[in-house]
Coordinates of C-alpha atoms and ligand atoms in Angstrom, one line a residue:
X449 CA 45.7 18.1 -14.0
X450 CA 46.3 14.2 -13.9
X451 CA 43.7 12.1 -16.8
X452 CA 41.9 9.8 -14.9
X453 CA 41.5 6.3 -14.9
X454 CA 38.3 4.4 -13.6
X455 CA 38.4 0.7 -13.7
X456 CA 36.7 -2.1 -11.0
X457 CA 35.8 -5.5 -10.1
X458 CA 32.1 -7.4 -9.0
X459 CA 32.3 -8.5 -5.6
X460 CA 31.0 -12.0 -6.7
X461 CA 34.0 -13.9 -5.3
X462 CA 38.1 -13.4 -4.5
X463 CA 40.2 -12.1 -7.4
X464 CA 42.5 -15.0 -9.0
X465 CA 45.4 -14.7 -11.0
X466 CA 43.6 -13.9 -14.5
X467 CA 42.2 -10.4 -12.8
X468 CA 45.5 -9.9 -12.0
X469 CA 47.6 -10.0 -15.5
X470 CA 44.4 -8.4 -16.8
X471 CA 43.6 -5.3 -15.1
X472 CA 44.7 -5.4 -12.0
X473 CA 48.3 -4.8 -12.6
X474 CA 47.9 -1.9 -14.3
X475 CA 46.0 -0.3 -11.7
X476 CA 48.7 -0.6 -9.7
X477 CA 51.3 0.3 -12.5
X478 CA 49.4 3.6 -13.2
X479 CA 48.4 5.0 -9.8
X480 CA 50.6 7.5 -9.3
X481 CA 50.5 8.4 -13.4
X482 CA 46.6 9.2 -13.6
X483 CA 43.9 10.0 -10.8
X484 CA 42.9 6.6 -10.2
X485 CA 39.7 5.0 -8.7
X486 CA 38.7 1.8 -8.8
X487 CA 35.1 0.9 -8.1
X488 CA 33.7 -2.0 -6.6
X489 CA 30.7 -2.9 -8.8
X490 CA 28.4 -4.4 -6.3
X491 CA 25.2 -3.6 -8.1
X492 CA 26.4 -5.0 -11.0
X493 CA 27.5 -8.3 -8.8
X494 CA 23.5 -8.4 -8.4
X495 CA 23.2 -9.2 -11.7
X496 CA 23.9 -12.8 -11.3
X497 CA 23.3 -13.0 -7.4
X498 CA 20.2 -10.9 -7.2
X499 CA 19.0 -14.7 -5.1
X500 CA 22.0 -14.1 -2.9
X501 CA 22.3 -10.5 -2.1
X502 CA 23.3 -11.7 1.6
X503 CA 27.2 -12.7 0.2
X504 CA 27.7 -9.1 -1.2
X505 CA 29.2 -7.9 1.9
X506 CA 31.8 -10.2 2.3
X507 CA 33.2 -10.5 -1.6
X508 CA 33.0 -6.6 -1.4
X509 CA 35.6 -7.0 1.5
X510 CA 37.4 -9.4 -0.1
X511 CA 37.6 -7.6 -3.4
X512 CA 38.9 -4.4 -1.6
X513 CA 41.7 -6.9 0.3
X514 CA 42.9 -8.4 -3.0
X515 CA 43.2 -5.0 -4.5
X516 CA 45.1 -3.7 -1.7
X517 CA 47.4 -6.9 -1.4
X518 CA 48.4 -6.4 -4.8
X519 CA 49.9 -2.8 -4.3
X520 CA 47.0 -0.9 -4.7
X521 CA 47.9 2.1 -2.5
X522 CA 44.8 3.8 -0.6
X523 CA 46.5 6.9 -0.1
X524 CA 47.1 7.3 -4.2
X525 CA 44.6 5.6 -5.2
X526 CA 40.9 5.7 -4.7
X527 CA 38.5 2.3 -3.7
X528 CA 34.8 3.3 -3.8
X529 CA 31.7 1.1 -3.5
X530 CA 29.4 1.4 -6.7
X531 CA 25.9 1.3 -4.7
X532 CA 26.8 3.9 -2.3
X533 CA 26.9 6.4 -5.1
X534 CA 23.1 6.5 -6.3
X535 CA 24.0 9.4 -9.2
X536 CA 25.6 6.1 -10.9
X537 CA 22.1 4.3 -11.2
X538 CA 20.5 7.9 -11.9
X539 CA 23.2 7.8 -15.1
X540 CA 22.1 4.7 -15.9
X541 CA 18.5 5.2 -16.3
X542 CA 19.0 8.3 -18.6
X543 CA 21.6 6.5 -21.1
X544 CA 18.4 3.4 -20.7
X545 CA 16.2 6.0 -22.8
X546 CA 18.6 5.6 -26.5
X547 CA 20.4 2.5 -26.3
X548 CA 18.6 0.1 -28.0
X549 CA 18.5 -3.4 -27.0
X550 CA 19.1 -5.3 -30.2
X551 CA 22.9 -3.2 -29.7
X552 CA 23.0 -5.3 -26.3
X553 CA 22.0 -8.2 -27.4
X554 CA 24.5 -8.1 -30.4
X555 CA 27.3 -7.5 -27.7
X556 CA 30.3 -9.8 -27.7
X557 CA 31.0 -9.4 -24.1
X558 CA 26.9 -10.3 -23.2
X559 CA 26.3 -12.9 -25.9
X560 CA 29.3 -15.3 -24.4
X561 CA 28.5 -14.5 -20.8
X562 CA 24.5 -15.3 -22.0
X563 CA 26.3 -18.3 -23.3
X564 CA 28.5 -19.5 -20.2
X565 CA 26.1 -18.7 -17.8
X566 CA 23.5 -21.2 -19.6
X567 CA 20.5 -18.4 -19.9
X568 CA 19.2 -19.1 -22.7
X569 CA 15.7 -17.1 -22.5
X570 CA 15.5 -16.2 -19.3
X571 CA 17.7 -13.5 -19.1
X572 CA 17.4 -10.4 -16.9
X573 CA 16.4 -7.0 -17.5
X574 CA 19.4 -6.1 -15.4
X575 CA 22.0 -8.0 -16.6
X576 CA 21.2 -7.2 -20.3
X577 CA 21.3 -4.0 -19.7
X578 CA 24.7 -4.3 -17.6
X579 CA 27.0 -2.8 -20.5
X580 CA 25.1 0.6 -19.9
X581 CA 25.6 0.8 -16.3
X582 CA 29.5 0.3 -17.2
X583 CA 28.9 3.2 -19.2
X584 CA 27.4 4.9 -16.3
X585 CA 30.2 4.1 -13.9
X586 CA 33.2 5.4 -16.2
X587 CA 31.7 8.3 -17.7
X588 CA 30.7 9.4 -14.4
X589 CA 34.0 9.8 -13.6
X590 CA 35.1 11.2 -16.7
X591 CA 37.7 9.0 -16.9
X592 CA 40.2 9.0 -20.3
X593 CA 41.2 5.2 -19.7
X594 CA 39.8 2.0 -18.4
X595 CA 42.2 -1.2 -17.8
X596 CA 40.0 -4.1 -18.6
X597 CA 40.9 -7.6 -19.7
X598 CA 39.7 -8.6 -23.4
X599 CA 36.7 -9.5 -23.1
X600 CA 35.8 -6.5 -21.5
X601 CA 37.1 -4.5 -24.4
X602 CA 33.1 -4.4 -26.2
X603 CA 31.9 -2.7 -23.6
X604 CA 34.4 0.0 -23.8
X605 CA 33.3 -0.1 -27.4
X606 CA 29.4 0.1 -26.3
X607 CA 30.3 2.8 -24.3
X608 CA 32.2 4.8 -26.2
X609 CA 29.3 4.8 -28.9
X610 CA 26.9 6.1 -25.3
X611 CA 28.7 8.6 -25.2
X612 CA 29.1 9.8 -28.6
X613 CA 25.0 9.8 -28.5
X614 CA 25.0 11.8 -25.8
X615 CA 27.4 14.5 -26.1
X616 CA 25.5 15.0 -29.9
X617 CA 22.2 14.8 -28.2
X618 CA 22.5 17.1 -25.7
X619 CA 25.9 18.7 -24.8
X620 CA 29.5 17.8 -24.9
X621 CA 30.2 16.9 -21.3
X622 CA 31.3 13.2 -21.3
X623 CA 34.6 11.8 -22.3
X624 CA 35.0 9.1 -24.4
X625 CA 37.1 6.8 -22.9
X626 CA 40.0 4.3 -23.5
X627 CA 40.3 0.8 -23.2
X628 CA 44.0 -0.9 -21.7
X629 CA 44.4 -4.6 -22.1
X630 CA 47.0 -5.9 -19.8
X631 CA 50.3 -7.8 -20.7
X632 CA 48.0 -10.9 -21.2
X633 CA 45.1 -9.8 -22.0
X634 CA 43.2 -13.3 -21.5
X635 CA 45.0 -15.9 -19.0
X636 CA 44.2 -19.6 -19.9
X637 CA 42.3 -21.7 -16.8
X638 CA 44.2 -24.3 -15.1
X639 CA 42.3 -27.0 -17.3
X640 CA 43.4 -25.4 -20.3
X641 CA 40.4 -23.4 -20.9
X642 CA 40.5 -20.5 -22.9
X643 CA 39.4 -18.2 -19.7
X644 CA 40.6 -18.5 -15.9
X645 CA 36.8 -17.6 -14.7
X646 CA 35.3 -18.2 -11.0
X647 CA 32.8 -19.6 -12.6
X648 CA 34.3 -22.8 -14.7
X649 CA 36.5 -23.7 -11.1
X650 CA 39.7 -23.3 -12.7
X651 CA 41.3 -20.7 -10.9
X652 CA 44.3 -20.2 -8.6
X653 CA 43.3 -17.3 -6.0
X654 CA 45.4 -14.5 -5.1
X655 CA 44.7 -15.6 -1.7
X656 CA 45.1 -18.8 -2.0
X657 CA 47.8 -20.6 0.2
X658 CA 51.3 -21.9 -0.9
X659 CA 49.7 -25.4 -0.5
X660 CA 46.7 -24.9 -2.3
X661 CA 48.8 -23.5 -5.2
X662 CA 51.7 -26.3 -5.2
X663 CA 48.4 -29.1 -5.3
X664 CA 46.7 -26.5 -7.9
X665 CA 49.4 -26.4 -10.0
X666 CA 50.1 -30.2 -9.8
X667 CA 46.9 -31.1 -11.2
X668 CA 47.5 -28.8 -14.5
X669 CA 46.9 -29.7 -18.1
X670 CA 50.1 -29.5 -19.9
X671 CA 50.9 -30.0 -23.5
X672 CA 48.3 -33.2 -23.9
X673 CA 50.7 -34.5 -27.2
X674 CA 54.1 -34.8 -24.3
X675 CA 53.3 -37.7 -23.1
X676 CA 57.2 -39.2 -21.7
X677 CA 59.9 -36.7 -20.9
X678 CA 61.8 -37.3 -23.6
X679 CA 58.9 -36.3 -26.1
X680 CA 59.0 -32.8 -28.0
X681 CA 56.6 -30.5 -26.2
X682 CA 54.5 -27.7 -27.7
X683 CA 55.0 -24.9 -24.8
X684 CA 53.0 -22.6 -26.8
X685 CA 50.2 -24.6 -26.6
X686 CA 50.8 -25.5 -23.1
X687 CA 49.3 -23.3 -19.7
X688 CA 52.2 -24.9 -17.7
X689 CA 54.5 -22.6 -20.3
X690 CA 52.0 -19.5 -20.7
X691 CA 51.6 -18.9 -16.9
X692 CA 55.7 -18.8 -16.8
X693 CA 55.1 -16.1 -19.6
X694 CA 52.8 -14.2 -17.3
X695 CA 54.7 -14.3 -14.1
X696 CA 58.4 -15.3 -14.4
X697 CA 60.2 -12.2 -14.2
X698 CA 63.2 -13.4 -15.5
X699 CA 62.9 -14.2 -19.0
X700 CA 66.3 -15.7 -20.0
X701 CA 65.0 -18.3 -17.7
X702 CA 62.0 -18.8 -19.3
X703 CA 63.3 -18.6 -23.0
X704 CA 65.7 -21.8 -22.1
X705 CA 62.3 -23.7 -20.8
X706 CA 60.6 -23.3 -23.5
X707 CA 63.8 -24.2 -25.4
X708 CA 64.6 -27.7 -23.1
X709 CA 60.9 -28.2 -23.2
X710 CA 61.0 -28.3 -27.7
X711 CA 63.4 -30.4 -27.5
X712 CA 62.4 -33.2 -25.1
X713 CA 65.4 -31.9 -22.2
X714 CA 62.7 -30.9 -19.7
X715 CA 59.0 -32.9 -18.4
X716 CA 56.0 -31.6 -17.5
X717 CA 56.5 -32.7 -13.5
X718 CA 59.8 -30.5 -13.1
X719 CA 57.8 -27.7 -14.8
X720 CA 54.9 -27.4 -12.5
X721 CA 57.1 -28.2 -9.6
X722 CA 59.1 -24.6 -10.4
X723 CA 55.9 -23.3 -11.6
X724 CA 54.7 -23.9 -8.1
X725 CA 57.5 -22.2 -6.7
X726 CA 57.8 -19.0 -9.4
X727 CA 53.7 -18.6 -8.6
X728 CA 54.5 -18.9 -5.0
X729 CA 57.2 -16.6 -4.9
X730 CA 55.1 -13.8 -6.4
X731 CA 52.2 -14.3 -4.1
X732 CA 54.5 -14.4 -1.2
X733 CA 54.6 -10.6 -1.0
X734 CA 50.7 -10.3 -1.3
X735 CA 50.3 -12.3 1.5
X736 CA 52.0 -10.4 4.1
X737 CA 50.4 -7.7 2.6
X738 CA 46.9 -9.0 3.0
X739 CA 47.8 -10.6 6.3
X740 CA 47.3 -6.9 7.8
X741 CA 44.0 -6.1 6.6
X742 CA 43.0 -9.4 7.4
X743 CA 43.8 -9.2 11.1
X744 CA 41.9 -5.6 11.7
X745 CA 39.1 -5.6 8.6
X746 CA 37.8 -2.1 10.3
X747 CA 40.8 -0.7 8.1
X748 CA 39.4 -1.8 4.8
X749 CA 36.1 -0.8 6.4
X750 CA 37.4 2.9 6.8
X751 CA 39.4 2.7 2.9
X752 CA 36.1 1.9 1.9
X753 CA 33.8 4.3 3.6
X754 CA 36.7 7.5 3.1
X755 CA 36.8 6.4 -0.6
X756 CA 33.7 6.6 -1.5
X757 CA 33.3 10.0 0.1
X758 CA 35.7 11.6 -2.1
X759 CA 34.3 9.5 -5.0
X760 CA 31.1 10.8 -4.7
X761 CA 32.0 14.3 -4.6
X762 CA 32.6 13.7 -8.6
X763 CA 29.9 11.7 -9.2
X764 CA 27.3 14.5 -7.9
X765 CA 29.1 17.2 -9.7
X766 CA 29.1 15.0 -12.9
X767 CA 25.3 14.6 -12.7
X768 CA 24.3 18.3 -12.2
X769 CA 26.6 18.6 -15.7
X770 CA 24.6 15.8 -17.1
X771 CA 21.2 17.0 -15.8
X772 CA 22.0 20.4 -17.1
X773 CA 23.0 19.5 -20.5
X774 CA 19.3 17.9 -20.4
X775 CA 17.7 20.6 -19.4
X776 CA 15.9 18.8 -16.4
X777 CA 17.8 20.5 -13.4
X778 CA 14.3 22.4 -13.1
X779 CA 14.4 24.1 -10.0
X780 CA 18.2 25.5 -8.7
Ligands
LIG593 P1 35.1 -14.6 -13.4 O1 34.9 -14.8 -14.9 O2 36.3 -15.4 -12.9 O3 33.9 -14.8 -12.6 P2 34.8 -12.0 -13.8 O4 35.0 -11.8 -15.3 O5 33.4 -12.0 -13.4 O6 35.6 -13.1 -13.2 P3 35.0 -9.2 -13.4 O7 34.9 -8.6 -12.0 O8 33.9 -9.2 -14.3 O9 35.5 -10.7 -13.1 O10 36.3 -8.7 -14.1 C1 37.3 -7.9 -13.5 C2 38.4 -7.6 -14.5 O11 39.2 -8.8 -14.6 C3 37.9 -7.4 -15.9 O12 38.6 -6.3 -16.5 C4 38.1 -8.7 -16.7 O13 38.3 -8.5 -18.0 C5 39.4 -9.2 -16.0 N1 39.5 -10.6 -16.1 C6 38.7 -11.6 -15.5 N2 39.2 -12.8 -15.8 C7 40.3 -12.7 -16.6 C8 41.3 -13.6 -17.2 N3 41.2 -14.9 -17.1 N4 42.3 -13.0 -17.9 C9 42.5 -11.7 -18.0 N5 41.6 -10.8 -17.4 C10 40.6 -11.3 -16.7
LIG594 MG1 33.1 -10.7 -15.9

């Protein structure tokens, strides 16, 4: 029997490059390793568009595109919509009853999205209690690991602690799960910023054209202290030089940029011009791949539908487990 792995997105917008060195290529890494399903989390997407529930449909579309653009095979691998399994939100409700909600409060993850977001006081039920419906959707699945990006990595921690209580509490039926960082575990905006995030509008889209990332890439921060070509650059310091890290496959290639670039040999215009062109090169491939789906979206329409099908045929045996070990599957 294979472990499994269950990992996801929100549909609250396409996937960029960030989602990509952080979970996504895993998921595709992995596939044929560990029973894989990867959940589109589109009641969690409510969280933050609960006034926009109408965009849902299309980012959940988009979200199952990007995935399978990036290799995610549907025949391996299994793409399942979060809502559409209602034993998830049933989970949810029962782990509500002992988590407490200083421990979500106190949670790394929550307290900087509570931050970025700008809610101050006014923040949701839901999306307080969002780490807990995570918990839901792995444990559901029983899954053993979960690629996330860093941030991500308290809630693997918040759930793990779930389902410690629970297994003690009632009976040992959940797993405690694993996080996976990817190779770069946090990718840097194009402004520099510590995150690539939708939501600051410093992002380079997997979908996005070869133009749009030649003019993207031309408008990056660089190493702010290289000022001339001839001065010493910091690459370290630099996203121009990190995002060669993340994508250059060919490393002797990059060792002697960052080598021209310390000692004043290379500027920061021929970087991002071959930047443009390394970026471009990988996304060529996704592309074509999306270019299919994109032409006939009743094929990510049936992925979707025949996904969550199988998908839920776990999630209802997991609950019967779960409603047993509580003693509240009353009548058989
Ligand atoms: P954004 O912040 O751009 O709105 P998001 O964080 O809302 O994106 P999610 O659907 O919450 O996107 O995250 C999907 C996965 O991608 C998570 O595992 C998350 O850690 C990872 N991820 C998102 N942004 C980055 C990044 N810049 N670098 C590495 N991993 C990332
Ligand atoms: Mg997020």
């Amino acid at each position: 029997m294979k472990k499994r792995i269950l990992t996801g997105d929100r549909p609250t917008g396409k996937l960029h490059l960030g989602h990509f060195v952080g979970s996504i290529a895993n998921r595709v890494k992995l596939q044929n390793t560990y029973e894989e399903y990867v959940l589109i989390a589109d009641v969690q997407a409510l969280t933050t568009n609960f006034d926009h529930p109408e965009k849902l449909a299309g980012d959940l579309r988009e979200i199952a595109m990007d995935n399978l653009a990036c290799g995610l095979d549907p025949q391996v691998a299994t793409i399942c919509v979060q809502s559409k399994m209602p034993e998830i939100s049933e989970l949810t409700t029962y782990f509500s009853m002992f988590t407490t909600v200083s421990s979500l409060r106190r949670n790394p993850t929550i307290k900087s999205e509570i931050e970025q977001l700008g809610m101050k006081d006014n923040i949701m039920y839901g999306f307080l209690g969002y780490p807990i419906s995570q918990a839901a959707d792995i444990t559901i699945f029983k899954a053993h690991l979960v690629p996330v990006g860093e941030d991500q990595m308290p809630i693997i921690e918040a759930t793990r602690e779930i389902v410690r209580r629970f297994n003690r509490l009632y009976k040992k039926v959940l797993i405690e799960p694993e996080g996976l960082v990817g190779k770069i575990g946090r990718l840097v905006g194009t402004d520099g910023q510590a995150k690539m995030s939708k939501s600051l509008g410093n992002v380079i889209y997997l979908s996005d054209s070869e133009k749009a990332v030649e003019q993207k890439v031309s408008q990056m921060f660089t190493d702010p202290q290289k000022i001339r070509l001839s001065d010493k650059g910091h690459p370290d310091r630099c996203p121009v030089y990190l995002y060669y890290l993340a994508f250059y496959a060919d490393k002797a290639e990059a060792h002697q940029i960052k080598k021209d670039c310390l000692s004043g040999k290379r500027g920061c215009v021929e970087c991002k011009k071959d930047l443009g062109a390394v970026l471009n090169k990988f996304l060529n491939p996704l592309r074509e791949k999306r270019r299919k789906f994109e032409k006939k979206l009743s094929l990510v329409d049936d992925i979707l539908i025949s996904g969550t099908k199988k998908a839920r045929t776990i999630t209802k045996q997991t609950i019967e487990e779960v409603r047993e070990a509580m003693k509240i599957n009353y009548f058989k």
